[in-house]
GROMACS .gro file of C-alpha atoms in nm:
model
  303
    1MET     CA    1  -0.544  -0.977   3.442
    2PHE     CA    2  -0.364  -0.768   3.178
    3PHE     CA    3  -0.672  -0.588   3.046
    4GLN     CA    4  -0.760  -0.445   3.388
    5SER     CA    5  -0.403  -0.355   3.486
    6ASN     CA    6  -0.241  -0.014   3.524
    7THR     CA    7  -0.036  -0.105   3.217
    8ALA     CA    8  -0.348  -0.144   3.005
    9LEU     CA    9  -0.500   0.176   3.145
   10THR     CA   10  -0.183   0.371   3.064
   11PHE     CA   11  -0.173   0.233   2.711
   12PHE     CA   12  -0.538   0.287   2.619
   13SER     CA   13  -0.525   0.636   2.768
   14SER     CA   14  -0.250   0.721   2.519
   15LEU     CA   15  -0.472   0.647   2.217
   16ASN     CA   16  -0.659   0.913   2.023
   17CYS     CA   17  -0.895   0.660   1.865
   18VAL     CA   18  -1.070   0.572   2.193
   19LYS     CA   19  -1.186   0.748   2.510
   20THR     CA   20  -1.076   0.565   2.823
   21PHE     CA   21  -1.269   0.547   3.151
   22TYR     CA   22  -1.194   0.408   3.496
   23VAL     CA   23  -1.423   0.363   3.799
   24ALA     CA   24  -1.365   0.201   4.136
   25THR     CA   25  -1.487   0.128   4.488
   26PRO     CA   26  -1.252   0.031   4.776
   27ASN     CA   27  -1.250  -0.337   4.671
   28THR     CA   28  -1.339  -0.327   4.301
   29HIS     CA   29  -1.237  -0.147   3.986
   30VAL     CA   30  -1.294  -0.158   3.614
   31MET     CA   31  -1.148   0.021   3.312
   32GLY     CA   32  -1.249   0.026   2.949
   33TYR     CA   33  -1.285   0.250   2.648
   34VAL     CA   34  -1.549   0.401   2.422
   35GLN     CA   35  -1.482   0.330   2.056
   36ARG     CA   36  -1.643   0.429   1.729
   37GLU     CA   37  -1.576   0.360   1.363
   38LYS     CA   38  -1.441   0.614   1.116
   39GLY     CA   39  -1.689   0.831   0.932
   40ARG     CA   40  -1.956   1.067   1.061
   41LEU     CA   41  -2.262   0.843   1.014
   42LYS     CA   42  -2.080   0.517   1.080
   43GLY     CA   43  -1.916   0.665   1.387
   44TRP     CA   44  -2.246   0.790   1.530
   45PHE     CA   45  -2.412   0.450   1.507
   46SER     CA   46  -2.111   0.249   1.629
   47ARG     CA   47  -2.042   0.418   1.964
   48ARG     CA   48  -1.983   0.136   2.210
   49ALA     CA   49  -1.817   0.099   2.547
   50VAL     CA   50  -1.593  -0.207   2.572
   51ILE     CA   51  -1.462  -0.364   2.893
   52LEU     CA   52  -1.205  -0.633   2.823
   53GLY     CA   53  -1.152  -0.906   3.081
   54GLY     CA   54  -1.426  -0.794   3.319
   55PRO     CA   55  -1.414  -0.598   3.645
   56VAL     CA   56  -1.164  -0.675   3.918
   57ILE     CA   57  -1.358  -0.781   4.227
   58GLY     CA   58  -1.156  -0.828   4.544
   59GLU     CA   59  -1.217  -1.108   4.793
   60ASN     CA   60  -1.350  -0.859   5.047
   61ALA     CA   61  -1.589  -0.690   4.803
   62THR     CA   62  -1.953  -0.689   4.910
   63GLU     CA   63  -2.254  -0.719   4.681
   64ASP     CA   64  -2.326  -0.352   4.750
   65GLU     CA   65  -1.979  -0.258   4.625
   66VAL     CA   66  -2.022  -0.459   4.305
   67GLU     CA   67  -2.361  -0.297   4.251
   68GLU     CA   68  -2.211   0.045   4.316
   69LEU     CA   69  -1.932  -0.025   4.067
   70LEU     CA   70  -2.177  -0.126   3.795
   71GLY     CA   71  -2.387   0.182   3.865
   72LYS     CA   72  -2.080   0.403   3.823
   73LEU     CA   73  -1.994   0.215   3.505
   74ARG     CA   74  -2.337   0.288   3.358
   75LYS     CA   75  -2.294   0.658   3.433
   76VAL     CA   76  -1.953   0.697   3.267
   77THR     CA   77  -2.067   0.502   2.958
   78LYS     CA   78  -2.410   0.661   2.914
   79ASP     CA   79  -2.306   0.839   2.592
   80ALA     CA   80  -2.228   0.505   2.425
   81ILE     CA   81  -2.511   0.321   2.250
   82TYR     CA   82  -2.426   0.004   2.441
   83THR     CA   83  -2.179  -0.127   2.695
   84GLU     CA   84  -2.028  -0.473   2.662
   85ILE     CA   85  -1.828  -0.658   2.926
   86ARG     CA   86  -1.619  -0.938   2.771
   87CYS     CA   87  -1.541  -1.176   3.055
   88GLU     CA   88  -1.212  -1.361   3.073
   89GLN     CA   89  -1.300  -1.537   3.398
   90ASP     CA   90  -1.602  -1.679   3.574
   91TYR     CA   91  -1.843  -1.415   3.710
   92SER     CA   92  -2.135  -1.654   3.768
   93ALA     CA   93  -2.135  -1.574   4.142
   94TYR     CA   94  -2.218  -1.213   4.055
   95ARG     CA   95  -2.455  -1.275   3.766
   96HIS     CA   96  -2.762  -1.180   3.967
   97ILE     CA   97  -2.601  -0.845   4.049
   98PHE     CA   98  -2.506  -0.777   3.687
   99GLU     CA   99  -2.860  -0.855   3.576
  100ARG     CA  100  -3.012  -0.648   3.856
  101CYS     CA  101  -2.804  -0.356   3.727
  102GLY     CA  102  -2.931  -0.400   3.373
  103PHE     CA  103  -2.649  -0.607   3.224
  104GLU     CA  104  -2.791  -0.901   3.029
  105TYR     CA  105  -2.584  -1.219   3.021
  106GLN     CA  106  -2.493  -1.346   2.674
  107PRO     CA  107  -2.334  -1.691   2.629
  108HIS     CA  108  -1.991  -1.676   2.474
  109LEU     CA  109  -1.715  -1.935   2.459
  110ASN     CA  110  -1.339  -1.924   2.491
  111VAL     CA  111  -1.054  -2.173   2.464
  112LYS     CA  112  -0.773  -2.168   2.719
  113ILE     CA  113  -0.465  -2.381   2.665
  114ALA     CA  114  -0.265  -2.506   2.964
  115CYS     CA  115   0.109  -2.444   2.927
  116ASP     CA  116   0.254  -2.697   3.167
  117SER     CA  117   0.518  -2.889   2.971
  118ILE     CA  118   0.601  -2.942   2.604
  119ALA     CA  119   0.542  -3.317   2.633
  120ASP     CA  120   0.201  -3.272   2.796
  121CYS     CA  121   0.096  -3.004   2.547
  122LEU     CA  122   0.189  -3.226   2.254
  123SER     CA  123   0.003  -3.522   2.402
  124ARG     CA  124  -0.318  -3.318   2.428
  125MET     CA  125  -0.307  -3.208   2.063
  126ASP     CA  126  -0.468  -3.409   1.790
  127ALA     CA  127  -0.239  -3.600   1.557
  128ASN     CA  128  -0.296  -3.371   1.261
  129ARG     CA  129  -0.175  -3.069   1.461
  130ARG     CA  130   0.146  -3.251   1.552
  131ARG     CA  131   0.203  -3.341   1.186
  132GLN     CA  132   0.148  -2.980   1.080
  133ILE     CA  133   0.396  -2.856   1.339
  134LYS     CA  134   0.658  -3.104   1.223
  135ARG     CA  135   0.601  -3.014   0.856
  136ALA     CA  136   0.617  -2.643   0.931
  137VAL     CA  137   0.949  -2.679   1.110
  138GLU     CA  138   1.087  -2.885   0.821
  139SER     CA  139   0.970  -2.620   0.571
  140GLY     CA  140   1.214  -2.370   0.715
  141VAL     CA  141   0.954  -2.119   0.836
  142GLU     CA  142   1.108  -1.865   1.073
  143VAL     CA  143   0.914  -1.751   1.381
  144ARG     CA  144   1.034  -1.456   1.586
  145TYR     CA  145   0.921  -1.132   1.741
  146ALA     CA  146   0.894  -0.823   1.522
  147ARG     CA  147   1.208  -0.610   1.519
  148SER     CA  148   1.084  -0.305   1.332
  149LEU     CA  149   0.774  -0.103   1.261
  150ASP     CA  150   0.799  -0.210   0.897
  151GLU     CA  151   0.749  -0.572   1.003
  152VAL     CA  152   0.451  -0.468   1.217
  153SER     CA  153   0.311  -0.281   0.916
  154ALA     CA  154   0.343  -0.593   0.699
  155PHE     CA  155   0.144  -0.789   0.959
  156TYR     CA  156  -0.116  -0.511   0.982
  157THR     CA  157  -0.168  -0.527   0.606
  158LEU     CA  158  -0.241  -0.900   0.633
  159LEU     CA  159  -0.471  -0.840   0.929
  160CYS     CA  160  -0.670  -0.566   0.753
  161ASN     CA  161  -0.730  -0.792   0.455
  162HIS     CA  162  -0.827  -1.080   0.686
  163TYR     CA  163  -1.081  -0.867   0.871
  164LYS     CA  164  -1.218  -0.720   0.550
  165THR     CA  165  -1.267  -1.049   0.366
  166LYS     CA  166  -1.328  -1.307   0.642
  167VAL     CA  167  -1.386  -1.172   0.991
  168ARG     CA  168  -1.593  -0.871   0.881
  169LYS     CA  169  -1.568  -0.702   1.219
  170PRO     CA  170  -1.432  -0.359   1.313
  171LEU     CA  171  -1.056  -0.336   1.357
  172PHE     CA  172  -0.849  -0.084   1.550
  173GLN     CA  173  -0.684   0.190   1.349
  174TRP     CA  174  -0.309   0.180   1.275
  175GLU     CA  175  -0.243   0.406   1.574
  176PHE     CA  176  -0.328   0.120   1.810
  177PHE     CA  177  -0.087  -0.126   1.647
  178GLU     CA  178   0.191   0.129   1.612
  179LYS     CA  179   0.172   0.253   1.971
  180ILE     CA  180   0.144  -0.087   2.136
  181PHE     CA  181   0.466  -0.189   1.956
  182ALA     CA  182   0.647   0.132   2.052
  183SER     CA  183   0.532   0.106   2.413
  184GLY     CA  184   0.650  -0.252   2.456
  185TYR     CA  185   0.318  -0.346   2.618
  186GLY     CA  186   0.245  -0.582   2.329
  187ARG     CA  187   0.471  -0.802   2.117
  188TYR     CA  188   0.423  -0.926   1.763
  189LEU     CA  189   0.515  -1.289   1.705
  190LEU     CA  190   0.562  -1.321   1.329
  191ALA     CA  191   0.608  -1.609   1.084
  192PHE     CA  192   0.842  -1.551   0.789
  193LYS     CA  193   0.908  -1.736   0.464
  194ASN     CA  194   1.188  -1.604   0.245
  195ASP     CA  195   1.182  -1.281   0.450
  196ARG     CA  196   0.811  -1.228   0.383
  197VAL     CA  197   0.565  -1.199   0.673
  198ILE     CA  198   0.313  -1.480   0.619
  199GLY     CA  199   0.139  -1.464   0.954
  200GLY     CA  200   0.149  -1.303   1.292
  201MET     CA  201  -0.002  -1.262   1.635
  202LEU     CA  202  -0.020  -0.956   1.855
  203GLN     CA  203   0.029  -1.079   2.210
  204VAL     CA  204  -0.016  -0.912   2.546
  205SER     CA  205   0.060  -1.086   2.871
  206ASP     CA  206   0.075  -1.080   3.247
  207HIS     CA  207   0.265  -1.303   3.489
  208GLU     CA  208   0.039  -1.604   3.437
  209THR     CA  209  -0.120  -1.566   3.095
  210VAL     CA  210  -0.035  -1.480   2.736
  211TYR     CA  211  -0.329  -1.349   2.528
  212ASP     CA  212  -0.391  -1.387   2.156
  213TYR     CA  213  -0.512  -1.032   2.090
  214TYR     CA  214  -0.504  -1.033   1.709
  215ALA     CA  215  -0.381  -1.305   1.474
  216CYS     CA  216  -0.394  -1.417   1.113
  217GLY     CA  217  -0.194  -1.628   0.870
  218LEU     CA  218  -0.170  -1.704   0.500
  219ASP     CA  219  -0.248  -2.070   0.555
  220ALA     CA  220  -0.405  -2.133   0.213
  221GLN     CA  221  -0.108  -1.980   0.031
  222TYR     CA  222   0.152  -2.152   0.251
  223PRO     CA  223   0.011  -2.496   0.343
  224ALA     CA  224   0.350  -2.651   0.420
  225GLU     CA  225   0.439  -2.367   0.658
  226SER     CA  226   0.096  -2.361   0.829
  227PRO     CA  227   0.166  -2.015   0.976
  228SER     CA  228  -0.137  -2.007   1.208
  229VAL     CA  229  -0.048  -2.347   1.352
  230ILE     CA  230   0.321  -2.278   1.403
  231LEU     CA  231   0.241  -1.941   1.565
  232TYR     CA  232   0.016  -2.112   1.820
  233TRP     CA  233   0.278  -2.377   1.891
  234GLU     CA  234   0.557  -2.120   1.932
  235THR     CA  235   0.333  -1.921   2.165
  236ILE     CA  236   0.284  -2.228   2.383
  237ILE     CA  237   0.657  -2.303   2.388
  238ARG     CA  238   0.749  -1.946   2.480
  239ALA     CA  239   0.482  -1.933   2.751
  240ILE     CA  240   0.625  -2.251   2.909
  241ARG     CA  241   0.977  -2.104   2.900
  242SER     CA  242   0.847  -1.786   3.063
  243THR     CA  243   0.672  -1.993   3.334
  244GLN     CA  244   0.332  -1.863   3.224
  245THR     CA  245   0.064  -2.123   3.283
  246THR     CA  246  -0.208  -2.031   3.033
  247PHE     CA  247  -0.248  -1.933   2.668
  248ASP     CA  248  -0.579  -1.747   2.642
  249THR     CA  249  -0.699  -1.758   2.280
  250MET     CA  250  -0.953  -1.475   2.336
  251GLY     CA  251  -1.282  -1.610   2.211
  252ALA     CA  252  -1.449  -1.910   2.048
  253GLY     CA  253  -1.791  -1.787   1.942
  254THR     CA  254  -2.144  -1.865   2.056
  255PRO     CA  255  -2.246  -2.204   2.200
  256GLY     CA  256  -2.438  -2.420   1.955
  257VAL     CA  257  -2.328  -2.217   1.652
  258PRO     CA  258  -2.066  -2.385   1.427
  259TYR     CA  259  -1.742  -2.187   1.426
  260GLY     CA  260  -1.429  -2.296   1.243
  261VAL     CA  261  -1.200  -2.082   1.461
  262ARG     CA  262  -1.324  -2.270   1.769
  263ASP     CA  263  -1.244  -2.603   1.603
  264PHE     CA  264  -0.896  -2.478   1.512
  265LYS     CA  265  -0.822  -2.374   1.869
  266LEU     CA  266  -0.960  -2.689   2.030
  267ARG     CA  267  -0.729  -2.909   1.825
  268PHE     CA  268  -0.443  -2.774   2.036
  269GLY     CA  269  -0.590  -2.953   2.336
  270GLY     CA  270  -0.732  -2.648   2.509
  271GLU     CA  271  -1.024  -2.630   2.750
  272LEU     CA  272  -1.355  -2.492   2.626
  273VAL     CA  273  -1.501  -2.250   2.881
  274GLU     CA  274  -1.808  -2.029   2.885
  275HIS     CA  275  -1.747  -1.710   3.080
  276GLY     CA  276  -1.987  -1.517   2.860
  277ARG     CA  277  -2.041  -1.147   2.811
  278TYR     CA  278  -2.268  -0.888   2.971
  279LEU     CA  279  -2.453  -0.633   2.761
  280HIS     CA  280  -2.626  -0.314   2.869
  281ILE     CA  281  -2.807  -0.119   2.598
  282ASN     CA  282  -2.804   0.252   2.679
  283ASN     CA  283  -3.014   0.361   2.381
  284THR     CA  284  -3.252   0.096   2.249
  285TYR     CA  285  -3.363   0.306   1.951
  286LEU     CA  286  -3.011   0.384   1.826
  287TYR     CA  287  -2.903   0.027   1.902
  288SER     CA  288  -3.177  -0.108   1.672
  289ILE     CA  289  -3.092   0.145   1.399
  290GLY     CA  290  -2.723   0.063   1.434
  291LYS     CA  291  -2.782  -0.310   1.402
  292LEU     CA  292  -2.986  -0.251   1.087
  293TYR     CA  293  -2.726  -0.014   0.943
  294PHE     CA  294  -2.437  -0.251   0.997
  295SER     CA  295  -2.633  -0.554   0.878
  296ILE     CA  296  -2.688  -0.369   0.550
  297LYS     CA  297  -2.316  -0.293   0.540
  298SER     CA  298  -2.245  -0.661   0.623
  299ILE     CA  299  -2.044  -0.569   0.931
  300HIS     CA  300  -2.114  -0.714   1.276
  301PHE     CA  301  -2.246  -0.455   1.518
  302LEU     CA  302  -2.155  -0.654   1.826
  303HIS     CA  303  -1.803  -0.793   1.812
   0.00000   0.00000   0.00000
């Protein structure tokens, strides 16, 4: 799992915009970071500890070890208003331990796309997706990895506007995007039309999985090119060529709540899974104030 690897720990530890933590027992470990938004007031009410992927629990780990790990996690994140574990795999066997340690389960969906063969992937897609891919290829859209920081900056500009106008969730500062490119730990797959960046995806990966970390595309402005669609398709193709077996799209919203992004991802023939999230509120009073503050500001507190 990339997000709990030494690579991820090294990268996040290099950032000034977050404070990284790591705890372990002999057969378990977990790393994450404490993040806050810019601004004195906004920063005070947005302090949250984020664990991507979920803890690594070895086959020989006992329930006592898992409980010990979660206890250590609570201690190192006590200065954050809340701690959120975003699971990328099934932790249902340990749910009773999480809940005993004060971590409340919250349903959350994800879509994972199998990358077995091009023929099989195409057969699982709906017909409209296949037509969009064909039209995008015929339009002359170019898809390749970013070659310069200027190209990354062009994507970041698109992403900032996307998050400001549509997603309305906090976004990492430029430092994150600049350093992950320079480090080589993440790669930017970009879509170009007439040398203009019209879409992109920041990807991280491990031996088995490629992850859609951040993505956006100018689909309304470039309907023939369908940048978001062609980026997903190119990701699948490249994963197959790299013998990676899974494209993890990193989230599909809450069960029972309509979500257009989920519909978009499912049309690629992926599997809908519910691994959920675990939330521990360290300061109930500040958590309530923070939710109110960010609801007034029309920004999601939990993201």
